[in-house]
mmCIF file of C-alpha atoms in Angstrom:
data_model
loop_
_atom_site.group_PDB
_atom_site.id
_atom_site.type_symbol
_atom_site.label_atom_id
_atom_site.label_comp_id
_atom_site.label_asym_id
_atom_site.label_seq_id
_atom_site.Cartn_x
_atom_site.Cartn_y
_atom_site.Cartn_z
ATOM 1 C CA MET S 1 -19.803 7.049 -24.321
ATOM 2 C CA LEU S 2 -22.156 7.399 -27.293
ATOM 3 C CA ASP S 3 -25.641 6.173 -26.499
ATOM 4 C CA ALA S 4 -26.552 4.429 -29.758
ATOM 5 C CA SER S 5 -30.260 4.478 -28.955
ATOM 6 C CA THR S 6 -30.409 8.263 -28.745
ATOM 7 C CA ASP S 7 -27.253 9.404 -30.589
ATOM 8 C CA VAL S 8 -26.134 11.305 -27.486
ATOM 9 C CA LEU S 9 -22.516 11.637 -26.348
ATOM 10 C CA VAL S 10 -22.468 11.237 -22.561
ATOM 11 C CA LEU S 11 -19.565 12.603 -20.507
ATOM 12 C CA ASP S 12 -19.233 12.794 -16.720
ATOM 13 C CA ARG S 13 -18.242 15.756 -14.579
ATOM 14 C CA LEU S 14 -15.204 14.959 -12.445
ATOM 15 C CA GLU S 15 -16.558 17.011 -9.554
ATOM 16 C CA SER S 16 -19.876 15.255 -9.172
ATOM 17 C CA GLY S 17 -20.153 12.415 -11.668
ATOM 18 C CA GLU S 18 -23.162 14.226 -13.106
ATOM 19 C CA PRO S 19 -23.648 13.186 -16.754
ATOM 20 C CA LEU S 20 -23.464 15.776 -19.519
ATOM 21 C CA ARG S 21 -25.480 14.790 -22.570
ATOM 22 C CA PHE S 22 -24.288 16.266 -25.841
ATOM 23 C CA ARG S 23 -26.766 16.301 -28.703
ATOM 24 C CA ASP S 24 -26.752 18.557 -31.800
ATOM 25 C CA PHE S 25 -23.389 20.090 -30.939
ATOM 26 C CA HIS S 26 -20.633 21.680 -33.004
ATOM 27 C CA ALA S 27 -17.684 19.273 -33.374
ATOM 28 C CA LEU S 28 -14.392 20.946 -34.299
ATOM 29 C CA VAL S 29 -10.710 20.146 -34.566
ATOM 30 C CA ALA S 30 -8.511 23.237 -34.380
ATOM 31 C CA GLY S 31 -5.146 23.121 -36.112
ATOM 32 C CA TYR S 32 -2.091 25.363 -36.162
ATOM 33 C CA THR S 33 -3.034 26.763 -32.755
ATOM 34 C CA GLY S 34 0.454 27.699 -31.551
ATOM 35 C CA ARG S 35 0.886 31.180 -30.078
ATOM 36 C CA ASP S 36 4.236 31.771 -31.793
ATOM 37 C CA GLU S 37 3.188 32.600 -35.356
ATOM 38 C CA LYS S 38 6.750 32.313 -36.669
ATOM 39 C CA ALA S 39 7.013 28.800 -35.269
ATOM 40 C CA VAL S 40 3.634 27.929 -36.765
ATOM 41 C CA ARG S 41 4.740 29.201 -40.175
ATOM 42 C CA HIS S 42 7.932 27.162 -39.883
ATOM 43 C CA HIS S 43 5.850 24.083 -39.119
ATOM 44 C CA ILE S 44 3.657 24.784 -42.149
ATOM 45 C CA ASP S 45 6.768 24.993 -44.322
ATOM 46 C CA GLU S 46 8.021 21.683 -42.910
ATOM 47 C CA LEU S 47 4.720 20.004 -43.718
ATOM 48 C CA ALA S 48 4.710 21.511 -47.203
ATOM 49 C CA ALA S 49 8.102 19.897 -47.795
ATOM 50 C CA ILE S 50 6.501 16.454 -47.320
ATOM 51 C CA GLY S 51 3.481 17.246 -49.444
ATOM 52 C CA VAL S 52 0.975 18.656 -46.935
ATOM 53 C CA ALA S 53 -0.796 21.702 -48.364
ATOM 54 C CA PRO S 54 -0.725 24.878 -46.238
ATOM 55 C CA PRO S 55 -3.936 25.871 -44.429
ATOM 56 C CA ASP S 56 -6.189 28.608 -45.750
ATOM 57 C CA GLN S 57 -6.075 30.385 -42.383
ATOM 58 C CA VAL S 58 -4.158 30.232 -39.105
ATOM 59 C CA PRO S 59 -5.441 28.857 -36.831
ATOM 60 C CA MET S 60 -7.600 26.507 -38.891
ATOM 61 C CA PHE S 61 -10.879 24.949 -37.825
ATOM 62 C CA TYR S 62 -11.969 21.627 -39.283
ATOM 63 C CA ARG S 63 -15.522 20.456 -38.756
ATOM 64 C CA VAL S 64 -15.941 16.758 -38.032
ATOM 65 C CA ALA S 65 -19.040 14.621 -37.646
ATOM 66 C CA ALA S 66 -20.349 14.661 -34.087
ATOM 67 C CA ASP S 67 -20.836 10.892 -34.093
ATOM 68 C CA THR S 68 -17.106 10.311 -34.670
ATOM 69 C CA ILE S 69 -16.292 11.622 -31.171
ATOM 70 C CA SER S 70 -16.211 8.628 -28.862
ATOM 71 C CA THR S 71 -15.142 7.595 -25.378
ATOM 72 C CA ALA S 72 -14.799 3.960 -26.458
ATOM 73 C CA GLY S 73 -11.634 2.130 -25.511
ATOM 74 C CA SER S 74 -11.477 0.517 -28.954
ATOM 75 C CA THR S 75 -11.179 2.707 -32.046
ATOM 76 C CA PRO S 76 -11.788 1.067 -35.450
ATOM 77 C CA ILE S 77 -9.489 2.426 -38.160
ATOM 78 C CA ALA S 78 -9.686 1.656 -41.865
ATOM 79 C CA ALA S 79 -6.228 2.941 -42.901
ATOM 80 C CA THR S 80 -2.850 1.611 -41.765
ATOM 81 C CA ASN S 81 -0.817 4.838 -41.604
ATOM 82 C CA THR S 82 -2.580 6.656 -38.775
ATOM 83 C CA SER S 83 -1.533 8.167 -35.479
ATOM 84 C CA GLY S 84 -2.971 10.081 -32.556
ATOM 85 C CA GLU S 85 -1.974 13.228 -30.669
ATOM 86 C CA VAL S 86 -2.905 14.323 -27.174
ATOM 87 C CA GLU S 87 -5.058 17.464 -27.132
ATOM 88 C CA PRO S 88 -6.884 19.552 -24.555
ATOM 89 C CA VAL S 89 -10.559 19.582 -25.461
ATOM 90 C CA ILE S 90 -12.713 22.664 -24.900
ATOM 91 C CA LEU S 91 -16.361 21.894 -24.269
ATOM 92 C CA ARG S 92 -19.437 24.068 -23.868
ATOM 93 C CA HIS S 93 -22.648 22.552 -22.567
ATOM 94 C CA GLY S 94 -25.713 24.531 -21.569
ATOM 95 C CA GLY S 95 -23.654 27.723 -21.575
ATOM 96 C CA LYS S 96 -21.039 26.335 -19.165
ATOM 97 C CA PHE S 97 -17.459 25.507 -20.116
ATOM 98 C CA PHE S 98 -15.529 22.329 -19.425
ATOM 99 C CA LEU S 99 -12.065 20.937 -20.140
ATOM 100 C CA GLY S 100 -11.384 17.419 -21.325
ATOM 101 C CA ILE S 101 -8.701 15.342 -22.990
ATOM 102 C CA GLY S 102 -8.752 13.733 -26.421
ATOM 103 C CA SER S 103 -6.745 12.564 -29.401
ATOM 104 C CA ASP S 104 -6.820 13.981 -32.905
ATOM 105 C CA HIS S 105 -6.328 10.598 -34.546
ATOM 106 C CA THR S 106 -5.502 11.242 -38.210
ATOM 107 C CA ASP S 107 -4.921 9.382 -41.469
ATOM 108 C CA ARG S 108 -1.369 10.499 -42.279
ATOM 109 C CA ALA S 109 -1.408 9.298 -45.896
ATOM 110 C CA LEU S 110 -4.635 11.177 -46.611
ATOM 111 C CA GLU S 111 -3.207 14.228 -44.845
ATOM 112 C CA THR S 112 -0.974 14.918 -47.867
ATOM 113 C CA VAL S 113 -4.112 15.070 -50.039
ATOM 114 C CA ASP S 114 -6.601 16.915 -47.824
ATOM 115 C CA ILE S 115 -6.090 17.728 -44.145
ATOM 116 C CA GLY S 116 -9.783 18.065 -43.380
ATOM 117 C CA ASP S 117 -10.565 14.705 -44.945
ATOM 118 C CA SER S 118 -7.655 13.102 -43.082
ATOM 119 C CA LYS S 119 -9.131 14.201 -39.765
ATOM 120 C CA ARG S 120 -12.652 13.164 -40.704
ATOM 121 C CA ALA S 121 -11.384 9.721 -41.776
ATOM 122 C CA CYS S 122 -10.707 8.630 -38.188
ATOM 123 C CA PRO S 123 -12.774 8.550 -34.997
ATOM 124 C CA LYS S 124 -11.891 11.196 -32.435
ATOM 125 C CA PRO S 125 -11.246 9.573 -29.034
ATOM 126 C CA ILE S 126 -12.153 11.659 -25.990
ATOM 127 C CA GLY S 127 -11.850 10.923 -22.287
ATOM 128 C CA PRO S 128 -15.148 10.128 -20.535
ATOM 129 C CA VAL S 129 -14.579 12.643 -17.715
ATOM 130 C CA VAL S 130 -14.368 16.450 -17.918
ATOM 131 C CA VAL S 131 -13.865 19.263 -15.398
ATOM 132 C CA GLU S 132 -15.919 22.446 -15.243
ATOM 133 C CA ILE S 133 -14.076 25.726 -15.820
ATOM 134 C CA PRO S 134 -16.235 28.518 -14.334
ATOM 135 C CA ASP S 135 -14.052 31.282 -15.831
ATOM 136 C CA TRP S 136 -11.197 30.790 -18.279
ATOM 137 C CA ALA S 137 -9.652 34.048 -17.062
ATOM 138 C CA ASP S 138 -9.066 32.487 -13.637
ATOM 139 C CA PHE S 139 -7.777 29.176 -14.977
ATOM 140 C CA ASP S 140 -4.016 28.645 -15.366
ATOM 141 C CA TRP S 141 -4.069 27.120 -18.857
ATOM 142 C CA ASP S 142 -0.323 27.556 -19.293
ATOM 143 C CA ALA S 143 0.461 25.391 -16.255
ATOM 144 C CA CYS S 144 -1.446 22.358 -17.555
ATOM 145 C CA ARG S 145 0.850 19.517 -18.614
ATOM 146 C CA ALA S 146 -0.109 17.130 -21.414
ATOM 147 C CA ARG S 147 1.549 13.816 -22.190
ATOM 148 C CA SER S 148 0.929 10.890 -24.498
ATOM 149 C CA TRP S 149 2.395 7.437 -24.938
ATOM 150 C CA VAL S 150 2.210 5.155 -27.969
ATOM 151 C CA ASP S 151 2.561 1.456 -27.167
ATOM 152 C CA GLY S 152 4.079 2.399 -23.815
ATOM 153 C CA GLU S 153 6.713 4.804 -25.154
ATOM 154 C CA LEU S 154 6.534 8.491 -24.239
ATOM 155 C CA TYR S 155 5.487 10.350 -27.383
ATOM 156 C CA GLN S 156 4.619 13.905 -26.283
ATOM 157 C CA ASP S 157 5.318 15.877 -23.113
ATOM 158 C CA GLY S 158 4.852 19.568 -22.422
ATOM 159 C CA THR S 159 2.653 22.329 -21.069
ATOM 160 C CA LEU S 160 -0.150 24.159 -22.858
ATOM 161 C CA ALA S 161 1.797 27.442 -22.656
ATOM 162 C CA ASN S 162 2.558 27.356 -26.379
ATOM 163 C CA LEU S 163 -1.086 26.923 -27.413
ATOM 164 C CA ARG S 164 -3.647 29.683 -27.874
ATOM 165 C CA THR S 165 -5.911 30.033 -24.863
ATOM 166 C CA PRO S 166 -9.543 28.885 -25.045
ATOM 167 C CA ARG S 167 -10.861 32.451 -24.969
ATOM 168 C CA GLU S 168 -8.597 33.464 -27.832
ATOM 169 C CA LEU S 169 -9.291 30.343 -29.884
ATOM 170 C CA LEU S 170 -13.059 30.503 -29.502
ATOM 171 C CA GLY S 171 -12.985 34.253 -30.116
ATOM 172 C CA ILE S 172 -11.286 33.700 -33.475
ATOM 173 C CA PHE S 173 -13.816 31.031 -34.378
ATOM 174 C CA ALA S 174 -16.708 33.338 -33.478
ATOM 175 C CA GLU S 175 -15.260 36.189 -35.556
ATOM 176 C CA ARG S 176 -15.017 33.988 -38.617
ATOM 177 C CA HIS S 177 -18.079 31.810 -38.306
ATOM 178 C CA GLY S 178 -20.343 33.417 -35.715
ATOM 179 C CA ASP S 179 -21.374 31.922 -32.402
ATOM 180 C CA ASP S 180 -24.893 30.711 -31.742
ATOM 181 C CA GLY S 181 -24.032 29.891 -28.130
ATOM 182 C CA GLY S 182 -24.821 26.224 -28.675
ATOM 183 C CA ASP S 183 -23.041 23.223 -27.286
ATOM 184 C CA LEU S 184 -19.635 22.479 -28.782
ATOM 185 C CA ILE S 185 -16.638 20.202 -28.503
ATOM 186 C CA CYS S 186 -13.372 21.603 -29.844
ATOM 187 C CA PHE S 187 -10.038 19.756 -29.950
ATOM 188 C CA ALA S 188 -7.718 22.679 -29.232
ATOM 189 C CA GLY S 189 -4.307 21.750 -30.636
ATOM 190 C CA THR S 190 -1.361 19.592 -29.718
ATOM 191 C CA LEU S 191 2.289 19.545 -28.687
ATOM 192 C CA PRO S 192 5.458 18.746 -30.655
ATOM 193 C CA LEU S 193 6.400 15.094 -31.015
ATOM 194 C CA LEU S 194 9.433 14.202 -28.913
ATOM 195 C CA ARG S 195 11.063 12.323 -31.802
ATOM 196 C CA GLY S 196 9.751 14.668 -34.453
ATOM 197 C CA GLU S 197 7.923 12.067 -36.513
ATOM 198 C CA PHE S 198 4.470 10.508 -36.550
ATOM 199 C CA THR S 199 4.418 6.987 -35.148
ATOM 200 C CA PRO S 200 1.610 4.503 -35.837
ATOM 201 C CA GLY S 201 0.703 2.299 -32.905
ATOM 202 C CA ASP S 202 -1.908 0.062 -31.291
ATOM 203 C CA ARG S 203 -2.307 1.612 -27.834
ATOM 204 C CA TRP S 204 -2.530 5.315 -26.986
ATOM 205 C CA ASP S 205 -2.387 6.661 -23.429
ATOM 206 C CA LEU S 206 -3.310 10.298 -22.834
ATOM 207 C CA GLU S 207 -2.851 12.461 -19.749
ATOM 208 C CA LEU S 208 -3.648 16.070 -18.887
ATOM 209 C CA ALA S 209 -2.486 17.231 -15.456
ATOM 210 C CA LEU S 210 -4.199 20.360 -14.137
ATOM 211 C CA PRO S 211 -2.434 22.905 -11.881
ATOM 212 C CA ASP S 212 -4.590 21.961 -8.867
ATOM 213 C CA GLY S 213 -3.495 18.325 -8.966
ATOM 214 C CA ARG S 214 -6.488 16.878 -10.795
ATOM 215 C CA THR S 215 -5.649 14.678 -13.771
ATOM 216 C CA LEU S 216 -7.645 13.684 -16.828
ATOM 217 C CA THR S 217 -6.655 10.462 -18.591
ATOM 218 C CA HIS S 218 -7.832 8.286 -21.429
ATOM 219 C CA THR S 219 -6.579 5.097 -23.083
ATOM 220 C CA TYR S 220 -7.697 3.633 -26.372
ATOM 221 C CA ARG S 221 -6.556 0.960 -28.780
ATOM 222 C CA THR S 222 -6.858 1.000 -32.538
ATOM 223 C CA THR S 223 -8.449 -1.961 -34.271
ATOM 224 C CA GLU S 224 -8.853 -2.827 -37.921
ATOM 225 C CA ARG S 225 -12.159 -1.718 -39.319
ATOM 226 C CA ASN S 226 -13.953 -4.444 -41.295
#
């Protein structure tokens, strides 16, 4: 949750329940993170056909305000044409890495005007519990299975094998923008939609099953912002 009195995002470690307090961290949403560059280019062309401008780089990193990342179960949204997507979330806190689950909730109408603005227009839900990853090289990223449901209907289902690994993704970010070693939260990309089209909804259920049997989940509802 976000502690309003201190502007700190508090997440819990699954292993111990120990709280992790994020303050003054980099908040990023990574897009176009697929490993198959031909497939990514095809997706870019598909989006261009419906008016979404191509990214300047692949993958693309969009900075978002840290205070828009929230574990709240209720997510206020101003626009009507919005939708979420399940994403693995890479976290670094005090030099240690963690894995979480979140949703890149996006304003789809604004997306045809400016992708960065469309992402910054909506809060970024994140699950309240994360797991520590001592070494990404020893973690079977490809075997993780992510799923999402919108209003109870299965919306996405697949493994992370088609997404760039955390080491690769963060390495690209560091090459382009440098790395001060500070705390960060990075939404790391998503999976294809089972029906191939964005679907607005009221309730979003997210699940990330790890190879060792542990599971990260989060549920949130969208509400109209006054």
